[in-house]
Amino acid sequence: MSEHIVPIKIYLSIWLTLMVLTGVTIWVAYYDLKQFSVIVALSIAVFKALLVVLYFMHVRYSSRLTKVIIAAGVFWLIILIALTFSDYWTRNWQAAF
Amino acid sequence: MAESHAATVEGSGPSTTALAHHFEDMEQQREAGTLGMWVFLITEIMFFGGMFLAYTLYRSKYPDEFARGSRELSILLGGINTVVLIGSSLTMAMAVHSAQTGNRKKLIGFLAVTLLLGLTFLGIKAVEYTEKFEHHHFPGVNFKLGEHSETASQVAQKPDGAAAQPQAQKPVLDSKRVQLFFWIYFAMTGMHALHMIIGAGALSFLIYYSRKGRYTPEYYAPVELTGLYWHFVDIVWIFLFPLLYLLGLHE
């Protein structure tokens, strides 16, 4: 299963997509979308990362165990960010009331 | 049991040396290698994740200063580096493909191109760093921003006449907060560059041994796993580029 050989055509189209998305990120950054600029920039980056992980890193063709391990790692990162921000965002509630 | 396994592999040809004695078969060995590499990469995700967290936190606290600091970075150089790195990911993937199909010449060629692109990235990064040091953008006692938008501490240092002048519509920025942006910039791109240097070392190792003919379609785990590492470093940059270079473009 991990022996799966990805066709060159797929590699090239992934590369092309990544290049186009890089262009899109730069182009969209010139517009002031207020708080949405971050969301747009991050969405494009996450999508690019997904393409690299799934195709260049062959995760799409990997075993379920590998996929679960990776998902667990990403989940742990989300915990790190979510718990930290749940603290910082709620620190000044006392002062506000 | 184990002997019968060894016997079946032996029967299939020259791949016997590729199978380490503690694995049942090639499939299990490959699976274990991939999984082990991913566990390592997850520690890397957490490592860079901590820095991304620091970035997110301080950017949300000091948005104006972060945008100001970001404007000092060269989008042209950062953009070129993004293209270079994504290109190197493609050639790395092609190198793995060449190893899988047993094309040694192409394997060496693609590894060499990947190494060359990696070194190009580091070269451009060095140019950027030099520029930053020359312009006193490295955080510390010598830190200062350009004439056009003075930071609070610099305004305070000037004789009274100059302090009254600065453009009224622009918010006065806190120099220390801008320095915080540059701290994060140097920490994150510096760690990323260090990973690139290690990756370049791994690639040189691979080129040396693929010239010796060590890798075959049965055994190319080092190529595959170095590929995973290289792509991971690429992904880190995919996030760093928009977050550090592009956040203050408009206005």
mmCIF file of N, CA and C in Angstrom, chain A residues 53 57 59 65-78 80, chain B residues 34-50 195 228-229 232 236:
data_model
loop_
_atom_site.group_PDB
_atom_site.id
_atom_site.type_symbol
_atom_site.label_atom_id
_atom_site.label_comp_id
_atom_site.label_asym_id
_atom_site.label_seq_id
_atom_site.Cartn_x
_atom_site.Cartn_y
_atom_site.Cartn_z
ATOM 1 N N VAL A 53 0.698 17.319 1.936
ATOM 2 C CA VAL A 53 0.632 16.148 2.818
ATOM 3 C C VAL A 53 0.019 14.950 2.081
ATOM 4 N N MET A 57 3.543 13.836 0.157
ATOM 5 C CA MET A 57 3.958 12.982 1.280
ATOM 6 C C MET A 57 3.207 11.654 1.290
ATOM 7 N N VAL A 59 0.352 10.616 1.926
ATOM 8 C CA VAL A 59 -0.521 10.200 3.021
ATOM 9 C C VAL A 59 -1.841 9.646 2.488
ATOM 10 N N LEU A 65 -3.388 3.598 10.034
ATOM 11 C CA LEU A 65 -2.652 3.886 11.267
ATOM 12 C C LEU A 65 -1.866 5.196 11.125
ATOM 13 N N THR A 66 -1.172 5.359 9.996
ATOM 14 C CA THR A 66 -0.413 6.586 9.752
ATOM 15 C C THR A 66 -1.340 7.789 9.765
ATOM 16 N N LYS A 67 -2.491 7.646 9.114
ATOM 17 C CA LYS A 67 -3.443 8.766 9.048
ATOM 18 C C LYS A 67 -3.928 9.150 10.442
ATOM 19 N N VAL A 68 -4.217 8.146 11.258
ATOM 20 C CA VAL A 68 -4.712 8.421 12.611
ATOM 21 C C VAL A 68 -3.641 9.147 13.427
ATOM 22 N N ILE A 69 -2.392 8.687 13.295
ATOM 23 C CA ILE A 69 -1.298 9.311 14.040
ATOM 24 C C ILE A 69 -1.173 10.788 13.649
ATOM 25 N N ILE A 70 -1.249 11.077 12.353
ATOM 26 C CA ILE A 70 -1.120 12.462 11.890
ATOM 27 C C ILE A 70 -2.295 13.298 12.400
ATOM 28 N N ALA A 71 -3.496 12.739 12.292
ATOM 29 C CA ALA A 71 -4.685 13.467 12.761
ATOM 30 C C ALA A 71 -4.559 13.771 14.251
ATOM 31 N N ALA A 72 -4.026 12.804 15.011
ATOM 32 C CA ALA A 72 -3.851 13.021 16.450
ATOM 33 C C ALA A 72 -2.873 14.167 16.699
ATOM 34 N N GLY A 73 -1.818 14.234 15.902
ATOM 35 C CA GLY A 73 -0.836 15.311 16.057
ATOM 36 C C GLY A 73 -1.461 16.672 15.804
ATOM 37 N N VAL A 74 -2.242 16.770 14.731
ATOM 38 C CA VAL A 74 -2.896 18.036 14.396
ATOM 39 C C VAL A 74 -3.904 18.404 15.484
ATOM 40 N N PHE A 75 -4.628 17.401 15.971
ATOM 41 C CA PHE A 75 -5.601 17.620 17.036
ATOM 42 C C PHE A 75 -4.904 18.188 18.272
ATOM 43 N N TRP A 76 -3.722 17.656 18.596
ATOM 44 C CA TRP A 76 -2.969 18.125 19.749
ATOM 45 C C TRP A 76 -2.566 19.592 19.566
ATOM 46 N N LEU A 77 -2.206 19.950 18.354
ATOM 47 C CA LEU A 77 -1.850 21.344 18.058
ATOM 48 C C LEU A 77 -3.051 22.257 18.285
ATOM 49 N N ILE A 78 -4.231 21.764 17.868
ATOM 50 C CA ILE A 78 -5.449 22.555 18.060
ATOM 51 C C ILE A 78 -5.729 22.746 19.549
ATOM 52 N N LEU A 80 -3.472 22.865 21.905
ATOM 53 C CA LEU A 80 -2.493 23.863 22.353
ATOM 54 C C LEU A 80 -2.999 25.278 22.110
ATOM 55 N N THR B 34 7.853 4.677 7.858
ATOM 56 C CA THR B 34 6.977 5.827 7.593
ATOM 57 C C THR B 34 6.339 6.330 8.887
ATOM 58 N N LEU B 35 5.850 5.371 9.676
ATOM 59 C CA LEU B 35 5.182 5.731 10.921
ATOM 60 C C LEU B 35 6.155 6.436 11.867
ATOM 61 N N GLY B 36 7.356 5.892 11.991
ATOM 62 C CA GLY B 36 8.362 6.493 12.863
ATOM 63 C C GLY B 36 8.689 7.911 12.430
ATOM 64 N N MET B 37 8.808 8.106 11.102
ATOM 65 C CA MET B 37 9.122 9.436 10.593
ATOM 66 C C MET B 37 7.989 10.401 10.924
ATOM 67 N N TRP B 38 6.757 9.924 10.808
ATOM 68 C CA TRP B 38 5.614 10.794 11.089
ATOM 69 C C TRP B 38 5.540 11.171 12.564
ATOM 70 N N VAL B 39 5.894 10.225 13.427
ATOM 71 C CA VAL B 39 5.909 10.552 14.858
ATOM 72 C C VAL B 39 6.926 11.665 15.110
ATOM 73 N N PHE B 40 8.085 11.556 14.448
ATOM 74 C CA PHE B 40 9.079 12.624 14.565
ATOM 75 C C PHE B 40 8.519 13.944 14.026
ATOM 76 N N LEU B 41 7.862 13.879 12.875
ATOM 77 C CA LEU B 41 7.321 15.111 12.276
ATOM 78 C C LEU B 41 6.260 15.745 13.178
ATOM 79 N N ILE B 42 5.541 14.915 13.927
ATOM 80 C CA ILE B 42 4.539 15.476 14.834
ATOM 81 C C ILE B 42 5.220 16.261 15.955
ATOM 82 N N THR B 43 6.365 15.761 16.443
ATOM 83 C CA THR B 43 7.102 16.563 17.430
ATOM 84 C C THR B 43 7.529 17.883 16.802
ATOM 85 N N GLU B 44 7.818 17.854 15.504
ATOM 86 C CA GLU B 44 8.186 19.074 14.787
ATOM 87 C C GLU B 44 6.995 20.016 14.650
ATOM 88 N N ILE B 45 5.820 19.424 14.402
ATOM 89 C CA ILE B 45 4.602 20.237 14.312
ATOM 90 C C ILE B 45 4.386 20.964 15.637
ATOM 91 N N MET B 46 4.580 20.237 16.745
ATOM 92 C CA MET B 46 4.384 20.858 18.050
ATOM 93 C C MET B 46 5.443 21.930 18.305
ATOM 94 N N PHE B 47 6.671 21.669 17.854
ATOM 95 C CA PHE B 47 7.762 22.616 18.037
ATOM 96 C C PHE B 47 7.474 23.941 17.315
ATOM 97 N N PHE B 48 7.154 23.831 16.030
ATOM 98 C CA PHE B 48 6.819 25.045 15.280
ATOM 99 C C PHE B 48 5.470 25.593 15.734
ATOM 100 N N GLY B 49 4.577 24.683 16.166
ATOM 101 C CA GLY B 49 3.255 25.104 16.625
ATOM 102 C C GLY B 49 3.346 26.091 17.785
ATOM 103 N N GLY B 50 4.282 25.850 18.691
ATOM 104 C CA GLY B 50 4.464 26.774 19.809
ATOM 105 C C GLY B 50 4.805 28.170 19.333
ATOM 106 N N HIS B 195 16.402 24.052 9.749
ATOM 107 C CA HIS B 195 15.844 22.803 9.219
ATOM 108 C C HIS B 195 16.241 22.597 7.757
ATOM 109 N N LEU B 228 9.789 13.086 3.140
ATOM 110 C CA LEU B 228 8.765 13.513 4.108
ATOM 111 C C LEU B 228 9.251 14.737 4.882
ATOM 112 N N TYR B 229 10.499 14.666 5.330
ATOM 113 C CA TYR B 229 11.089 15.781 6.090
ATOM 114 C C TYR B 229 11.118 17.049 5.242
ATOM 115 N N PHE B 232 7.785 18.560 4.795
ATOM 116 C CA PHE B 232 7.338 19.192 6.038
ATOM 117 C C PHE B 232 7.910 20.606 6.160
ATOM 118 N N VAL B 236 5.959 24.297 6.480
ATOM 119 C CA VAL B 236 6.189 25.368 7.464
ATOM 120 C C VAL B 236 6.312 26.706 6.741
#
